Amino acid sequence: MQTSISRITVHRVPLQLRQPFTTSFGTYETLDRPFVVIETSDGLRGVGEVPTLLDPAYKAEVDAPAVLTSLREFIVPSVERFQREQGPIDSIPALRESYAWVKGAVFAKSGVEAAMWDIVAQRSGEPLWRLWGGERRTFPVGVSIGGKTDAQVLDLAEQAVALGYGRLKVKIWPGFDDDVVRAVRRRFPDVLLQVDANSAYTMSNWRRLQALDDLDLLLIEQPLFDDDIVLHSEISRELRTPVCLDESIHSLRDAQAAATLWERNGLLDRLIVNIKPPRVSGFAEATAIARFCHEKGVRTWIGGMLDSAWGKAMNLNFNGLREIELPGDHFSPGSAYFAEDVTETPLVAEAGQFALGDGVSAGVTFDWPRFERMGEVVYRMDLTA
Ligand code: OSB
Ligand code: MG
């Protein structure tokens, strides 16, 4: 019997970070997260987090008000209408087709898609990593460090390395770059080290980054404008350290455009793509990007958005894909970002490695009673088959 979606509910859940996280665009202490819940005619309930930030400083449409507007005004009504007019939605392709006409809104779409992946996985009794073609059970994971002072960054790096992490990412901006990164490199000569500027540099000061070229960094993430690919490919010709794109990649086409530019310069090995599934509208597009980049010889890794343990668990399942070569941003030192989280148990890496189990869907138990207590329902729509 064909199954259908019976109801879509959007919750809004405040999450309290254990310690402030600072980037070039600001410091966050609390987050305010929409979660999409899909209920189906066969009695299943799936959940998808939208890893919003408090404002659009990282990039457009990443804030909860924008996401909630897109979901309420366009995306959920499109799913409802599609199912009423074209028949039951019981698969990811049908779901994506229902809102394909909506431009942008990648984060909002990703929450609906993630909830549907949870349903599809529960129905098949499989872990997500297996549904996505993952062939790797264990892989290294890394830590993203958002500190305000050299001392704070060194302290966080120290904690991460003590926990066994072998890959660190340090947030930088003009004036908080060469000294701090040099200090981390001096303290940890062998760690895999990378930096993330979150688009803080311009065409007049990006050359400061050439000073980092002798620190054996794995990559420099998004030095320039959040919406740019072309100028990144230009400065990449004059940086020995590979450039990694985060903010400016929303789709397979964006990844293809970037590969075209770097290839034209004969520098494909100097392009790296940070795949954040929610930033590319979900895991279906993320899979296409991982495969494409791997075939091209462009290395990828899975970025985080200070996601709850549920979002992180989904990303970790995705990290089972063999095509994804570099360690991702998966954990803060101590392994849990939030004072209170939405899963029953935290996600733990051993000696900087994460191991995927055989648990159904994300492989962790979503804590429904706690989730319902932590947040509130902000929108609900009942669907007919
Ligand atoms: O640019 O990768 C980023 C967090 C919020 C917004 C943007 C970014 C980040 C991080 C944290 O670096 C990564 C994580 O969740 O571990
Ligand atoms: Mg980034």
JSON list of N, CA, C and O in Angstrom, two decimals, residues 168 191 328:
[
{"chain": "A", "resi": 168, "resn": "LEU", "atom": "N", "xyz": [42.01, 20.25, 13.60]},
{"chain": "A", "resi": 168, "resn": "LEU", "atom": "CA", "xyz": [41.45, 21.46, 14.20]},
{"chain": "A", "resi": 168, "resn": "LEU", "atom": "C", "xyz": [41.16, 22.50, 13.13]},
{"chain": "A", "resi": 168, "resn": "LEU", "atom": "O", "xyz": [41.91, 22.63, 12.17]},
{"chain": "A", "resi": 191, "resn": "VAL", "atom": "N", "xyz": [49.32, 18.42, 13.97]},
{"chain": "A", "resi": 191, "resn": "VAL", "atom": "CA", "xyz": [47.87, 18.33, 13.85]},
{"chain": "A", "resi": 191, "resn": "VAL", "atom": "C", "xyz": [47.44, 18.77, 12.45]},
{"chain": "A", "resi": 191, "resn": "VAL", "atom": "O", "xyz": [48.12, 19.58, 11.80]},
{"chain": "A", "resi": 328, "resn": "GLY", "atom": "N", "xyz": [35.51, 16.03, 9.10]},
{"chain": "A", "resi": 328, "resn": "GLY", "atom": "CA", "xyz": [34.51, 17.09, 9.20]},
{"chain": "A", "resi": 328, "resn": "GLY", "atom": "C", "xyz": [34.51, 17.82, 10.53]},
{"chain": "A", "resi": 328, "resn": "GLY", "atom": "O", "xyz": [35.23, 17.47, 11.46]}
]
